[in-house]
mmCIF file of C-alpha atoms in Angstrom:
data_model
loop_
_atom_site.group_PDB
_atom_site.id
_atom_site.type_symbol
_atom_site.label_atom_id
_atom_site.label_comp_id
_atom_site.label_asym_id
_atom_site.label_seq_id
_atom_site.Cartn_x
_atom_site.Cartn_y
_atom_site.Cartn_z
ATOM 1 C CA MET O 1353 26.602 -38.506 -14.325
ATOM 2 C CA PRO O 1354 24.458 -35.472 -15.346
ATOM 3 C CA LEU O 1355 22.654 -34.013 -12.945
ATOM 4 C CA ASN O 1356 19.003 -34.324 -14.944
ATOM 5 C CA VAL O 1357 19.456 -38.516 -15.791
ATOM 6 C CA PRO O 1358 16.718 -40.359 -13.216
ATOM 7 C CA GLN O 1359 18.662 -41.890 -10.479
ATOM 8 C CA GLN O 1360 17.248 -45.320 -11.312
ATOM 9 C CA LEU O 1361 20.246 -45.468 -14.179
ATOM 10 C CA SER O 1362 21.968 -48.165 -11.983
ATOM 11 C CA LEU O 1363 19.413 -50.410 -10.956
ATOM 12 C CA TRP O 1364 21.456 -52.873 -8.785
ATOM 13 C CA ASP O 1365 20.613 -51.017 -5.837
ATOM 14 C CA VAL O 1366 16.693 -51.298 -6.200
ATOM 15 C CA SER O 1367 14.696 -49.980 -3.345
ATOM 16 C CA ASP O 1368 10.913 -49.738 -3.078
ATOM 17 C CA ASN O 1369 9.975 -46.790 -3.901
ATOM 18 C CA SER O 1370 6.733 -47.076 -5.192
ATOM 19 C CA LYS O 1371 5.972 -44.707 -1.988
ATOM 20 C CA ASN O 1372 8.307 -42.292 -2.345
ATOM 21 C CA PRO O 1373 6.147 -38.833 -2.957
ATOM 22 C CA ASN O 1374 9.350 -37.590 -4.282
ATOM 23 C CA LYS O 1375 9.370 -40.252 -7.282
ATOM 24 C CA THR O 1376 9.085 -38.553 -10.667
ATOM 25 C CA PRO O 1377 6.933 -40.161 -13.759
ATOM 26 C CA GLN O 1378 9.878 -40.714 -15.983
ATOM 27 C CA ASN O 1379 11.102 -43.192 -13.160
ATOM 28 C CA ASP O 1380 9.205 -45.600 -14.985
ATOM 29 C CA ARG O 1381 9.841 -44.276 -18.603
ATOM 30 C CA ILE O 1382 13.694 -45.804 -18.832
ATOM 31 C CA ALA O 1383 14.598 -48.032 -21.536
ATOM 32 C CA GLY O 1384 17.428 -50.402 -21.334
ATOM 33 C CA VAL O 1385 18.698 -51.703 -24.469
ATOM 34 C CA ASP O 1386 21.532 -54.019 -25.570
ATOM 35 C CA GLU O 1387 21.924 -56.264 -28.696
ATOM 36 C CA VAL O 1388 23.015 -59.543 -29.236
ATOM 37 C CA GLY O 1389 24.781 -61.486 -32.044
ATOM 38 C CA ARG O 1390 27.258 -58.797 -32.895
ATOM 39 C CA GLY O 1391 30.296 -61.139 -33.470
ATOM 40 C CA CYS O 1392 28.486 -64.089 -35.013
ATOM 41 C CA LEU O 1393 29.082 -65.375 -38.758
ATOM 42 C CA PHE O 1394 25.384 -66.174 -39.016
ATOM 43 C CA GLY O 1395 22.098 -64.598 -38.997
ATOM 44 C CA PRO O 1396 20.850 -61.130 -38.178
ATOM 45 C CA VAL O 1397 21.966 -58.975 -35.063
ATOM 46 C CA VAL O 1398 18.951 -58.679 -32.563
ATOM 47 C CA ALA O 1399 18.216 -55.590 -29.949
ATOM 48 C CA GLY O 1400 16.152 -55.829 -27.107
ATOM 49 C CA ALA O 1401 14.710 -52.719 -25.567
ATOM 50 C CA VAL O 1402 12.949 -53.111 -21.847
ATOM 51 C CA ILE O 1403 10.916 -50.465 -19.444
ATOM 52 C CA LEU O 1404 10.447 -51.487 -15.832
ATOM 53 C CA SER O 1405 8.923 -50.105 -13.340
ATOM 54 C CA ASP O 1406 10.846 -49.967 -9.942
ATOM 55 C CA GLU O 1407 8.060 -52.824 -8.620
ATOM 56 C CA ALA O 1408 9.336 -55.200 -11.389
ATOM 57 C CA ALA O 1409 13.010 -54.052 -10.706
ATOM 58 C CA ILE O 1410 12.677 -55.473 -7.246
ATOM 59 C CA LEU O 1411 10.986 -59.054 -8.567
ATOM 60 C CA LEU O 1412 13.472 -58.880 -11.198
ATOM 61 C CA LYS O 1413 16.639 -58.691 -9.524
ATOM 62 C CA ALA O 1414 15.154 -61.046 -6.843
ATOM 63 C CA ALA O 1415 14.709 -63.391 -9.706
ATOM 64 C CA GLY O 1416 17.887 -63.271 -10.788
ATOM 65 C CA VAL O 1417 18.190 -60.921 -13.326
ATOM 66 C CA THR O 1418 21.982 -60.412 -14.234
ATOM 67 C CA ASP O 1419 24.288 -60.394 -17.801
ATOM 68 C CA SER O 1420 22.394 -62.941 -19.979
ATOM 69 C CA LYS O 1421 26.253 -64.125 -20.577
ATOM 70 C CA LYS O 1422 26.371 -65.243 -17.053
ATOM 71 C CA LEU O 1423 22.795 -67.467 -17.257
ATOM 72 C CA SER O 1424 22.062 -70.940 -18.529
ATOM 73 C CA HIS O 1425 19.776 -71.424 -21.878
ATOM 74 C CA SER O 1426 17.065 -72.552 -19.310
ATOM 75 C CA GLN O 1427 17.571 -69.325 -16.874
ATOM 76 C CA ARG O 1428 17.330 -67.370 -19.636
ATOM 77 C CA CYS O 1429 14.637 -68.722 -20.837
ATOM 78 C CA ARG O 1430 12.908 -68.506 -17.491
ATOM 79 C CA LEU O 1431 13.808 -65.181 -16.990
ATOM 80 C CA ALA O 1432 12.776 -64.235 -20.498
ATOM 81 C CA LYS O 1433 9.183 -64.937 -19.626
ATOM 82 C CA LEU O 1434 8.681 -63.457 -16.454
ATOM 83 C CA ILE O 1435 10.155 -59.924 -18.047
ATOM 84 C CA ARG O 1436 7.457 -59.781 -20.754
ATOM 85 C CA GLU O 1437 5.033 -60.485 -18.285
ATOM 86 C CA GLU O 1438 6.375 -57.373 -15.830
ATOM 87 C CA ALA O 1439 7.830 -54.707 -17.827
ATOM 88 C CA ILE O 1440 5.907 -51.874 -18.418
ATOM 89 C CA ALA O 1441 7.110 -52.551 -22.012
ATOM 90 C CA CYS O 1442 9.746 -54.756 -23.914
ATOM 91 C CA ALA O 1443 10.350 -54.946 -27.598
ATOM 92 C CA ILE O 1444 12.565 -56.599 -30.110
ATOM 93 C CA GLY O 1445 14.468 -55.036 -33.048
ATOM 94 C CA MET O 1446 16.670 -56.547 -35.475
ATOM 95 C CA ALA O 1447 18.799 -55.990 -38.665
ATOM 96 C CA SER O 1448 18.948 -58.495 -41.588
ATOM 97 C CA VAL O 1449 22.349 -60.196 -42.726
ATOM 98 C CA GLN O 1450 22.004 -57.941 -45.949
ATOM 99 C CA GLU O 1451 21.627 -54.875 -44.004
ATOM 100 C CA ILE O 1452 24.705 -55.931 -41.673
ATOM 101 C CA ASP O 1453 27.045 -56.568 -44.981
ATOM 102 C CA ARG O 1454 25.753 -53.231 -46.236
ATOM 103 C CA LEU O 1455 26.295 -50.995 -43.133
ATOM 104 C CA ASN O 1456 28.695 -52.767 -41.116
ATOM 105 C CA ILE O 1457 28.316 -54.353 -37.968
ATOM 106 C CA LEU O 1458 28.405 -51.474 -35.849
ATOM 107 C CA GLN O 1459 25.752 -49.620 -37.792
ATOM 108 C CA ALA O 1460 23.224 -52.136 -37.836
ATOM 109 C CA SER O 1461 23.781 -53.415 -34.482
ATOM 110 C CA LEU O 1462 23.074 -49.710 -33.648
ATOM 111 C CA LEU O 1463 19.921 -50.185 -35.805
ATOM 112 C CA ALA O 1464 18.812 -52.697 -34.384
ATOM 113 C CA MET O 1465 18.611 -50.714 -31.498
ATOM 114 C CA LYS O 1466 17.059 -48.090 -32.989
ATOM 115 C CA ARG O 1467 14.313 -50.030 -34.108
ATOM 116 C CA SER O 1468 13.983 -51.652 -30.688
ATOM 117 C CA VAL O 1469 13.272 -48.353 -29.019
ATOM 118 C CA ASN O 1470 10.834 -47.211 -31.783
ATOM 119 C CA LYS O 1471 8.534 -50.453 -31.499
ATOM 120 C CA LEU O 1472 8.227 -49.749 -27.449
ATOM 121 C CA GLN O 1473 4.221 -49.466 -26.901
ATOM 122 C CA VAL O 1474 5.504 -47.019 -24.453
ATOM 123 C CA LYS O 1475 7.676 -44.333 -25.739
ATOM 124 C CA PRO O 1476 10.902 -43.898 -22.752
ATOM 125 C CA GLU O 1477 11.687 -40.477 -21.356
ATOM 126 C CA PHE O 1478 15.285 -41.777 -21.067
ATOM 127 C CA CYS O 1479 17.473 -44.952 -22.761
ATOM 128 C CA LEU O 1480 20.487 -46.210 -20.938
ATOM 129 C CA ILE O 1481 22.394 -48.295 -23.962
ATOM 130 C CA ASP O 1482 24.806 -50.721 -23.220
ATOM 131 C CA GLY O 1483 27.765 -50.124 -24.524
ATOM 132 C CA ASN O 1484 30.119 -46.879 -25.329
ATOM 133 C CA GLN O 1485 28.006 -46.112 -29.141
ATOM 134 C CA ARG O 1486 25.023 -43.606 -28.834
ATOM 135 C CA ILE O 1487 22.074 -44.457 -31.086
ATOM 136 C CA PRO O 1488 21.716 -41.596 -34.218
ATOM 137 C CA ASN O 1489 19.170 -39.854 -34.725
ATOM 138 C CA LEU O 1490 17.054 -41.636 -31.961
ATOM 139 C CA GLY O 1491 15.151 -38.613 -30.398
ATOM 140 C CA ILE O 1492 14.924 -39.735 -27.391
ATOM 141 C CA PRO O 1493 17.703 -38.466 -24.531
ATOM 142 C CA GLN O 1494 20.337 -41.394 -24.412
ATOM 143 C CA GLN O 1495 23.078 -41.964 -22.285
ATOM 144 C CA THR O 1496 25.833 -45.329 -23.001
ATOM 145 C CA MET O 1497 27.091 -47.111 -20.531
ATOM 146 C CA ILE O 1498 30.085 -49.863 -20.920
ATOM 147 C CA LYS O 1499 29.264 -53.427 -19.304
ATOM 148 C CA GLY O 1500 25.621 -52.294 -19.029
ATOM 149 C CA ASP O 1501 24.355 -55.627 -18.963
ATOM 150 C CA SER O 1502 26.508 -56.031 -15.661
ATOM 151 C CA ASN O 1503 26.064 -52.808 -14.166
ATOM 152 C CA SER O 1504 22.358 -52.368 -15.033
ATOM 153 C CA LEU O 1505 19.429 -54.179 -14.272
ATOM 154 C CA VAL O 1506 17.558 -52.846 -17.392
ATOM 155 C CA ILE O 1507 20.122 -53.405 -19.451
ATOM 156 C CA ALA O 1508 20.395 -57.053 -18.395
ATOM 157 C CA ALA O 1509 17.120 -57.693 -18.758
ATOM 158 C CA ALA O 1510 17.124 -56.360 -22.520
ATOM 159 C CA SER O 1511 20.189 -58.769 -23.141
ATOM 160 C CA ILE O 1512 18.020 -61.620 -21.600
ATOM 161 C CA LEU O 1513 15.141 -60.929 -24.189
ATOM 162 C CA ALA O 1514 17.302 -60.478 -27.007
ATOM 163 C CA LYS O 1515 19.377 -63.070 -26.309
ATOM 164 C CA VAL O 1516 16.545 -66.097 -26.180
ATOM 165 C CA TRP O 1517 15.209 -64.518 -28.592
ATOM 166 C CA ARG O 1518 17.788 -64.227 -31.335
ATOM 167 C CA ASP O 1519 18.559 -68.460 -30.004
ATOM 168 C CA ASP O 1520 15.330 -69.450 -30.728
ATOM 169 C CA LEU O 1521 15.724 -67.893 -34.344
ATOM 170 C CA ILE O 1522 18.876 -69.220 -34.757
ATOM 171 C CA VAL O 1523 17.432 -72.788 -33.796
ATOM 172 C CA ARG O 1524 14.646 -72.512 -36.311
ATOM 173 C CA LEU O 1525 17.106 -71.606 -39.012
ATOM 174 C CA ALA O 1526 19.231 -74.461 -38.037
ATOM 175 C CA LYS O 1527 16.741 -76.552 -39.516
ATOM 176 C CA LYS O 1528 17.323 -75.486 -43.098
ATOM 177 C CA TYR O 1529 20.803 -75.400 -42.785
ATOM 178 C CA PRO O 1530 21.941 -78.456 -40.464
ATOM 179 C CA GLU O 1531 25.754 -78.185 -42.180
ATOM 180 C CA TYR O 1532 26.584 -75.773 -39.367
ATOM 181 C CA ASP O 1533 25.786 -77.090 -36.411
ATOM 182 C CA LEU O 1534 23.516 -73.761 -35.349
ATOM 183 C CA THR O 1535 21.606 -75.421 -32.880
ATOM 184 C CA SER O 1536 24.851 -75.469 -30.737
ATOM 185 C CA ASN O 1537 26.969 -72.259 -31.790
ATOM 186 C CA LYS O 1538 24.151 -70.143 -32.413
ATOM 187 C CA GLY O 1539 25.933 -68.502 -35.309
ATOM 188 C CA TYR O 1540 29.007 -67.784 -33.832
ATOM 189 C CA GLY O 1541 32.315 -69.171 -35.303
ATOM 190 C CA THR O 1542 33.406 -72.227 -33.526
ATOM 191 C CA ALA O 1543 35.565 -74.718 -35.216
ATOM 192 C CA LYS O 1544 33.194 -77.045 -36.158
ATOM 193 C CA HIS O 1545 31.002 -73.999 -38.021
ATOM 194 C CA THR O 1546 34.315 -72.777 -39.904
ATOM 195 C CA GLN O 1547 35.135 -76.426 -40.992
ATOM 196 C CA ALA O 1548 31.794 -76.325 -42.507
ATOM 197 C CA LEU O 1549 32.126 -73.297 -44.324
ATOM 198 C CA GLN O 1550 34.918 -74.746 -45.741
ATOM 199 C CA GLN O 1551 33.231 -77.773 -47.068
ATOM 200 C CA TYR O 1552 29.809 -76.306 -48.276
ATOM 201 C CA GLY O 1553 30.190 -72.699 -48.060
ATOM 202 C CA VAL O 1554 28.719 -69.869 -47.341
ATOM 203 C CA SER O 1555 24.448 -69.652 -46.646
ATOM 204 C CA ARG O 1556 22.289 -66.961 -47.986
ATOM 205 C CA GLN O 1557 22.276 -66.209 -43.730
ATOM 206 C CA HIS O 1558 25.898 -66.102 -43.559
ATOM 207 C CA ARG O 1559 27.866 -62.226 -43.624
ATOM 208 C CA ARG O 1560 29.520 -62.192 -45.795
ATOM 209 C CA SER O 1561 31.432 -59.032 -44.939
ATOM 210 C CA PHE O 1562 33.104 -61.225 -42.460
ATOM 211 C CA ALA O 1563 36.369 -62.952 -42.955
ATOM 212 C CA PRO O 1564 35.599 -66.777 -42.293
ATOM 213 C CA CYS O 1565 32.627 -66.005 -44.824
ATOM 214 C CA ARG O 1566 34.252 -64.482 -47.591
ATOM 215 C CA ILE O 1567 34.330 -67.791 -49.834
ATOM 216 C CA GLY O 1568 32.317 -69.355 -52.065
ATOM 217 C CA GLY O 1569 28.350 -69.806 -51.250
ATOM 218 C CA VAL O 1570 26.374 -73.010 -51.747
#
């Protein structure tokens, strides 16, 4: 880890630094950034960005914030509400199905991440990015972290926020596209979803650049 990177990068070992005279202002300006829905066949890719104070990190750790994939739907919803209440700033960014098909899923994911950071009402001093790909032209110092949603509390908070927001969107879209069992699969390529693609073709919200969706439309 570079020497000039704040020590709050890994937030699982959080402690109460609120009275630490050596605490610098930038310690409260680290944004965790993560995306969800990258592997889906349907719908946009969505990213979350979250800035937490040390005090909020302690509270959220105690409340059970962890990798969103390890949480139930009800746990994620409860924690997303708490994250929104306690964060210094949080935001959602997305890239549309059309952008995914035009750019490719990697570049669209990075675009969604960039949009989430740019929408933060408080500008971060530093961004901690889940994965191994830096966000192009971000204009803010950044560092990637493989399996960041398992190793960084602030990234885990971003992943929860993005997951809940995207799942809510897909459930709403499921009413318009009931054929694809979206309420259950959230856009992922389950057997029932791929069978529906064969039977009904792709919708306007399917990613036509993905192999299972390279069939006729409805």
